[in-house]
Amino acid sequence: MQKLFIAFFVYLATKRIWLAAIAYIIASLFESGRTQQRRGQSRQRGFAQDPFEFYRQSSSKYDIPTMLMALSAAVMKADGKVLKAELDYVKQFFSQQFGNQFNSRHLQVLKQFLDSNQIPLNEICNDIRNRMPAEVRAQLVHYLFGIAKADGNVAESELKSIENIANLLGVSQQEFISLKNMFYRDVNSDYKILGVTASASNEEVKKAYRKMAITHHPDKVASMGEEYQKGAKEKFLKIQEAYENIKKNRRFK
């Protein structure tokens, strides 16, 4: 708007359209320079002051890796400390998932999110919901539990962080409870993994197992990378293990 005013005043002063046009062009060049300078300063500062803007700029460049780095950072930071075991788990996942495309830039993005006081989870999870099917979103929650469990223990703060992300991703509560009990076990975890209670009949247990086996078969994420499929197989084995444990305790076939 300012460049229009400058051009207008030049025209009033000179009554020459061509001079007004030149003034408009010069003003536009100065404005463009200031904009580029502000963007450069913003990138140098990272997103400590505007994580939403950093995410919008980065997601157009890195897409899915940026989103996953943000979710990873949220869980890694949840208990107030970032451990080497967690970092190694994330690096291994990304290396296997993205191959040669995974490089130091991704780790720099992860560091930006780890250093930030705020991660725009609502916006990120909404983008993931629009891009990924339900099976893959559930697999992401499984991956996040893997980060939390990397040090051998899932802290309560990590559990709450993952539950919040699962809700934002549109993962059902029953699905979340099933995934949670693969990592955060109690006496009824085998039943919770199958989505039933300990009072369920044998037939109800069998029916729940068949449904879970179909829903979470590794073929559901066959189009994704190797690490997704590895996680899906691990989850599928947990479902089978839970069913076998119940069968053994109840002594039915």
mmCIF file of N, CA, C and O in Angstrom, residues 64-120:
data_model
loop_
_atom_site.group_PDB
_atom_site.id
_atom_site.type_symbol
_atom_site.label_atom_id
_atom_site.label_comp_id
_atom_site.label_asym_id
_atom_site.label_seq_id
_atom_site.Cartn_x
_atom_site.Cartn_y
_atom_site.Cartn_z
ATOM 1 N N ILE A 64 6.361 -34.681 5.436
ATOM 2 C CA ILE A 64 6.169 -35.709 6.449
ATOM 3 C C ILE A 64 7.333 -35.791 7.436
ATOM 4 O O ILE A 64 7.105 -35.876 8.649
ATOM 5 N N PRO A 65 8.597 -35.766 7.001
ATOM 6 C CA PRO A 65 9.686 -35.812 7.984
ATOM 7 C C PRO A 65 9.607 -34.702 9.025
ATOM 8 O O PRO A 65 9.854 -34.937 10.212
ATOM 9 N N THR A 66 9.258 -33.485 8.607
ATOM 10 C CA THR A 66 9.139 -32.379 9.562
ATOM 11 C C THR A 66 8.040 -32.660 10.577
ATOM 12 O O THR A 66 8.203 -32.424 11.773
ATOM 13 N N MET A 67 6.910 -33.169 10.100
ATOM 14 C CA MET A 67 5.803 -33.483 11.003
ATOM 15 C C MET A 67 6.213 -34.534 12.032
ATOM 16 O O MET A 67 5.936 -34.403 13.227
ATOM 17 N N LEU A 68 6.891 -35.583 11.560
ATOM 18 C CA LEU A 68 7.297 -36.657 12.464
ATOM 19 C C LEU A 68 8.363 -36.182 13.445
ATOM 20 O O LEU A 68 8.384 -36.610 14.606
ATOM 21 N N MET A 69 9.266 -35.307 13.004
ATOM 22 C CA MET A 69 10.261 -34.750 13.905
ATOM 23 C C MET A 69 9.586 -33.956 15.025
ATOM 24 O O MET A 69 10.009 -33.997 16.184
ATOM 25 N N ALA A 70 8.549 -33.226 14.681
ATOM 26 C CA ALA A 70 7.832 -32.429 15.682
ATOM 27 C C ALA A 70 7.176 -33.330 16.721
ATOM 28 O O ALA A 70 7.274 -33.080 17.933
ATOM 29 N N LEU A 71 6.508 -34.387 16.267
ATOM 30 C CA LEU A 71 5.863 -35.309 17.200
ATOM 31 C C LEU A 71 6.905 -36.023 18.054
ATOM 32 O O LEU A 71 6.705 -36.221 19.259
ATOM 33 N N SER A 72 8.008 -36.405 17.424
ATOM 34 C CA SER A 72 9.088 -37.068 18.163
ATOM 35 C C SER A 72 9.612 -36.166 19.265
ATOM 36 O O SER A 72 9.807 -36.599 20.416
ATOM 37 N N ALA A 73 9.839 -34.898 18.935
ATOM 38 C CA ALA A 73 10.366 -33.944 19.911
ATOM 39 C C ALA A 73 9.395 -33.755 21.073
ATOM 40 O O ALA A 73 9.817 -33.644 22.231
ATOM 41 N N ALA A 74 8.107 -33.715 20.777
ATOM 42 C CA ALA A 74 7.103 -33.522 21.830
ATOM 43 C C ALA A 74 7.174 -34.640 22.865
ATOM 44 O O ALA A 74 7.075 -34.393 24.075
ATOM 45 N N VAL A 75 7.354 -35.871 22.405
ATOM 46 C CA VAL A 75 7.438 -37.005 23.330
ATOM 47 C C VAL A 75 8.792 -37.029 24.042
ATOM 48 O O VAL A 75 8.864 -37.278 25.250
ATOM 49 N N MET A 76 9.863 -36.743 23.308
ATOM 50 C CA MET A 76 11.202 -36.755 23.904
ATOM 51 C C MET A 76 11.329 -35.727 25.022
ATOM 52 O O MET A 76 12.036 -35.935 26.012
ATOM 53 N N LYS A 77 10.636 -34.593 24.880
ATOM 54 C CA LYS A 77 10.713 -33.507 25.867
ATOM 55 C C LYS A 77 9.753 -33.681 27.028
ATOM 56 O O LYS A 77 9.848 -32.972 28.027
ATOM 57 N N ALA A 78 8.808 -34.611 26.903
ATOM 58 C CA ALA A 78 7.685 -34.677 27.838
ATOM 59 C C ALA A 78 8.112 -34.861 29.290
ATOM 60 O O ALA A 78 7.500 -34.297 30.201
ATOM 61 N N ASP A 79 9.157 -35.654 29.531
ATOM 62 C CA ASP A 79 9.582 -35.910 30.914
ATOM 63 C C ASP A 79 10.693 -34.966 31.369
ATOM 64 O O ASP A 79 11.319 -35.169 32.407
ATOM 65 N N GLY A 80 10.955 -33.929 30.567
ATOM 66 C CA GLY A 80 11.924 -32.914 30.964
ATOM 67 C C GLY A 80 13.367 -33.243 30.679
ATOM 68 O O GLY A 80 14.267 -32.484 31.051
ATOM 69 N N LYS A 81 13.606 -34.347 30.004
ATOM 70 C CA LYS A 81 14.986 -34.720 29.668
ATOM 71 C C LYS A 81 14.990 -35.489 28.346
ATOM 72 O O LYS A 81 14.109 -36.291 28.081
ATOM 73 N N VAL A 82 15.995 -35.205 27.528
ATOM 74 C CA VAL A 82 16.149 -35.884 26.240
ATOM 75 C C VAL A 82 17.314 -36.853 26.365
ATOM 76 O O VAL A 82 18.461 -36.438 26.582
ATOM 77 N N LEU A 83 17.022 -38.134 26.242
ATOM 78 C CA LEU A 83 18.033 -39.164 26.458
ATOM 79 C C LEU A 83 18.633 -39.655 25.144
ATOM 80 O O LEU A 83 17.972 -39.628 24.099
ATOM 81 N N LYS A 84 19.867 -40.134 25.221
ATOM 82 C CA LYS A 84 20.553 -40.650 24.041
ATOM 83 C C LYS A 84 19.800 -41.837 23.459
ATOM 84 O O LYS A 84 19.727 -41.986 22.226
ATOM 85 N N ALA A 85 19.247 -42.690 24.310
ATOM 86 C CA ALA A 85 18.508 -43.858 23.826
ATOM 87 C C ALA A 85 17.323 -43.441 22.966
ATOM 88 O O ALA A 85 17.020 -44.082 21.947
ATOM 89 N N GLU A 86 16.661 -42.350 23.354
ATOM 90 C CA GLU A 86 15.527 -41.847 22.579
ATOM 91 C C GLU A 86 15.999 -41.286 21.243
ATOM 92 O O GLU A 86 15.382 -41.536 20.195
ATOM 93 N N LEU A 87 17.086 -40.521 21.280
ATOM 94 C CA LEU A 87 17.632 -39.950 20.053
ATOM 95 C C LEU A 87 18.077 -41.046 19.090
ATOM 96 O O LEU A 87 17.825 -40.962 17.885
ATOM 97 N N ASP A 88 18.715 -42.076 19.619
ATOM 98 C CA ASP A 88 19.154 -43.193 18.773
ATOM 99 C C ASP A 88 17.960 -43.902 18.132
ATOM 100 O O ASP A 88 18.017 -44.308 16.970
ATOM 101 N N TYR A 89 16.887 -44.037 18.902
ATOM 102 C CA TYR A 89 15.681 -44.694 18.381
ATOM 103 C C TYR A 89 15.103 -43.885 17.218
ATOM 104 O O TYR A 89 14.731 -44.446 16.177
ATOM 105 N N VAL A 90 15.034 -42.566 17.394
ATOM 106 C CA VAL A 90 14.494 -41.696 16.343
ATOM 107 C C VAL A 90 15.380 -41.746 15.098
ATOM 108 O O VAL A 90 14.890 -41.863 13.975
ATOM 109 N N LYS A 91 16.690 -41.654 15.295
ATOM 110 C CA LYS A 91 17.624 -41.678 14.163
ATOM 111 C C LYS A 91 17.526 -42.997 13.401
ATOM 112 O O LYS A 91 17.558 -43.010 12.163
ATOM 113 N N GLN A 92 17.391 -44.102 14.115
ATOM 114 C CA GLN A 92 17.277 -45.403 13.460
ATOM 115 C C GLN A 92 15.986 -45.489 12.648
ATOM 116 O O GLN A 92 15.986 -45.975 11.509
ATOM 117 N N PHE A 93 14.899 -44.995 13.235
ATOM 118 C CA PHE A 93 13.615 -45.017 12.528
ATOM 119 C C PHE A 93 13.694 -44.214 11.238
ATOM 120 O O PHE A 93 13.295 -44.689 10.172
ATOM 121 N N PHE A 94 14.197 -43.005 11.327
ATOM 122 C CA PHE A 94 14.241 -42.143 10.150
ATOM 123 C C PHE A 94 15.230 -42.659 9.106
ATOM 124 O O PHE A 94 14.982 -42.550 7.904
ATOM 125 N N SER A 95 16.330 -43.227 9.559
ATOM 126 C CA SER A 95 17.307 -43.770 8.627
ATOM 127 C C SER A 95 16.708 -44.920 7.825
ATOM 128 O O SER A 95 16.897 -45.008 6.606
ATOM 129 N N GLN A 96 15.970 -45.783 8.497
ATOM 130 C CA GLN A 96 15.356 -46.923 7.810
ATOM 131 C C GLN A 96 14.138 -46.511 6.999
ATOM 132 O O GLN A 96 13.840 -47.099 5.962
ATOM 133 N N GLN A 97 13.437 -45.480 7.488
ATOM 134 C CA GLN A 97 12.216 -45.053 6.810
ATOM 135 C C GLN A 97 12.500 -44.237 5.553
ATOM 136 O O GLN A 97 11.856 -44.426 4.529
ATOM 137 N N PHE A 98 13.475 -43.333 5.627
ATOM 138 C CA PHE A 98 13.703 -42.396 4.530
ATOM 139 C C PHE A 98 15.026 -42.617 3.791
ATOM 140 O O PHE A 98 15.305 -41.929 2.815
ATOM 141 N N GLY A 99 15.835 -43.569 4.267
ATOM 142 C CA GLY A 99 17.057 -43.921 3.554
ATOM 143 C C GLY A 99 17.992 -42.746 3.368
ATOM 144 O O GLY A 99 18.256 -41.974 4.295
ATOM 145 N N ASN A 100 18.484 -42.583 2.139
ATOM 146 C CA ASN A 100 19.452 -41.523 1.837
ATOM 147 C C ASN A 100 18.855 -40.124 1.958
ATOM 148 O O ASN A 100 19.592 -39.140 2.013
ATOM 149 N N GLN A 101 17.518 -40.029 1.968
ATOM 150 C CA GLN A 101 16.876 -38.720 2.086
ATOM 151 C C GLN A 101 17.006 -38.160 3.512
ATOM 152 O O GLN A 101 16.824 -36.971 3.737
ATOM 153 N N PHE A 102 17.292 -39.065 4.455
ATOM 154 C CA PHE A 102 17.469 -38.626 5.842
ATOM 155 C C PHE A 102 18.898 -38.100 6.007
ATOM 156 O O PHE A 102 19.866 -38.791 5.717
ATOM 157 N N ASN A 103 19.035 -36.852 6.465
ATOM 158 C CA ASN A 103 20.354 -36.253 6.580
ATOM 159 C C ASN A 103 20.405 -35.289 7.763
ATOM 160 O O ASN A 103 19.459 -35.223 8.567
ATOM 161 N N SER A 104 21.504 -34.546 7.848
ATOM 162 C CA SER A 104 21.710 -33.655 8.986
ATOM 163 C C SER A 104 20.660 -32.556 9.085
ATOM 164 O O SER A 104 20.384 -32.051 10.177
ATOM 165 N N ARG A 105 20.042 -32.183 7.962
ATOM 166 C CA ARG A 105 19.004 -31.143 8.007
ATOM 167 C C ARG A 105 17.825 -31.594 8.857
ATOM 168 O O ARG A 105 17.223 -30.792 9.578
ATOM 169 N N HIS A 106 17.484 -32.878 8.760
ATOM 170 C CA HIS A 106 16.372 -33.384 9.554
ATOM 171 C C HIS A 106 16.703 -33.316 11.040
ATOM 172 O O HIS A 106 15.840 -32.995 11.865
ATOM 173 N N LEU A 107 17.941 -33.619 11.395
ATOM 174 C CA LEU A 107 18.355 -33.540 12.793
ATOM 175 C C LEU A 107 18.359 -32.093 13.283
ATOM 176 O O LEU A 107 18.056 -31.820 14.443
ATOM 177 N N GLN A 108 18.667 -31.157 12.387
ATOM 178 C CA GLN A 108 18.606 -29.741 12.743
ATOM 179 C C GLN A 108 17.165 -29.321 13.019
ATOM 180 O O GLN A 108 16.892 -28.547 13.936
ATOM 181 N N VAL A 109 16.245 -29.861 12.211
ATOM 182 C CA VAL A 109 14.822 -29.575 12.439
ATOM 183 C C VAL A 109 14.384 -30.152 13.779
ATOM 184 O O VAL A 109 13.672 -29.506 14.551
ATOM 185 N N LEU A 110 14.832 -31.382 14.072
ATOM 186 C CA LEU A 110 14.506 -31.993 15.358
ATOM 187 C C LEU A 110 15.024 -31.125 16.506
ATOM 188 O O LEU A 110 14.315 -30.896 17.491
ATOM 189 N N LYS A 111 16.244 -30.637 16.377
ATOM 190 C CA LYS A 111 16.821 -29.785 17.422
ATOM 191 C C LYS A 111 16.014 -28.499 17.597
ATOM 192 O O LYS A 111 15.806 -28.024 18.714
ATOM 193 N N GLN A 112 15.543 -27.932 16.480
ATOM 194 C CA GLN A 112 14.725 -26.717 16.566
ATOM 195 C C GLN A 112 13.475 -26.983 17.395
ATOM 196 O O GLN A 112 13.102 -26.194 18.261
ATOM 197 N N PHE A 113 12.834 -28.118 17.142
ATOM 198 C CA PHE A 113 11.632 -28.449 17.897
ATOM 199 C C PHE A 113 11.959 -28.755 19.359
ATOM 200 O O PHE A 113 11.199 -28.390 20.260
ATOM 201 N N LEU A 114 13.086 -29.413 19.599
ATOM 202 C CA LEU A 114 13.483 -29.722 20.973
ATOM 203 C C LEU A 114 13.797 -28.452 21.760
ATOM 204 O O LEU A 114 13.529 -28.371 22.960
ATOM 205 N N ASP A 115 14.362 -27.457 21.087
ATOM 206 C CA ASP A 115 14.733 -26.205 21.751
ATOM 207 C C ASP A 115 13.562 -25.248 21.919
ATOM 208 O O ASP A 115 13.643 -24.290 22.696
ATOM 209 N N SER A 116 12.484 -25.492 21.199
ATOM 210 C CA SER A 116 11.339 -24.576 21.247
ATOM 211 C C SER A 116 10.525 -24.771 22.520
ATOM 212 O O SER A 116 10.408 -25.884 23.045
ATOM 213 N N ASN A 117 9.960 -23.688 23.007
ATOM 214 C CA ASN A 117 9.076 -23.768 24.168
ATOM 215 C C ASN A 117 7.672 -24.207 23.792
ATOM 216 O O ASN A 117 6.862 -24.528 24.666
ATOM 217 N N GLN A 118 7.374 -24.209 22.506
ATOM 218 C CA GLN A 118 6.032 -24.549 22.052
ATOM 219 C C GLN A 118 6.104 -25.227 20.691
ATOM 220 O O GLN A 118 6.817 -24.772 19.799
ATOM 221 N N ILE A 119 5.383 -26.327 20.535
ATOM 222 C CA ILE A 119 5.301 -27.040 19.265
ATOM 223 C C ILE A 119 3.844 -26.972 18.788
ATOM 224 O O ILE A 119 2.935 -27.306 19.558
ATOM 225 N N PRO A 120 3.602 -26.521 17.558
ATOM 226 C CA PRO A 120 2.221 -26.371 17.072
ATOM 227 C C PRO A 120 1.563 -27.715 16.756
ATOM 228 O O PRO A 120 1.290 -28.056 15.601
#
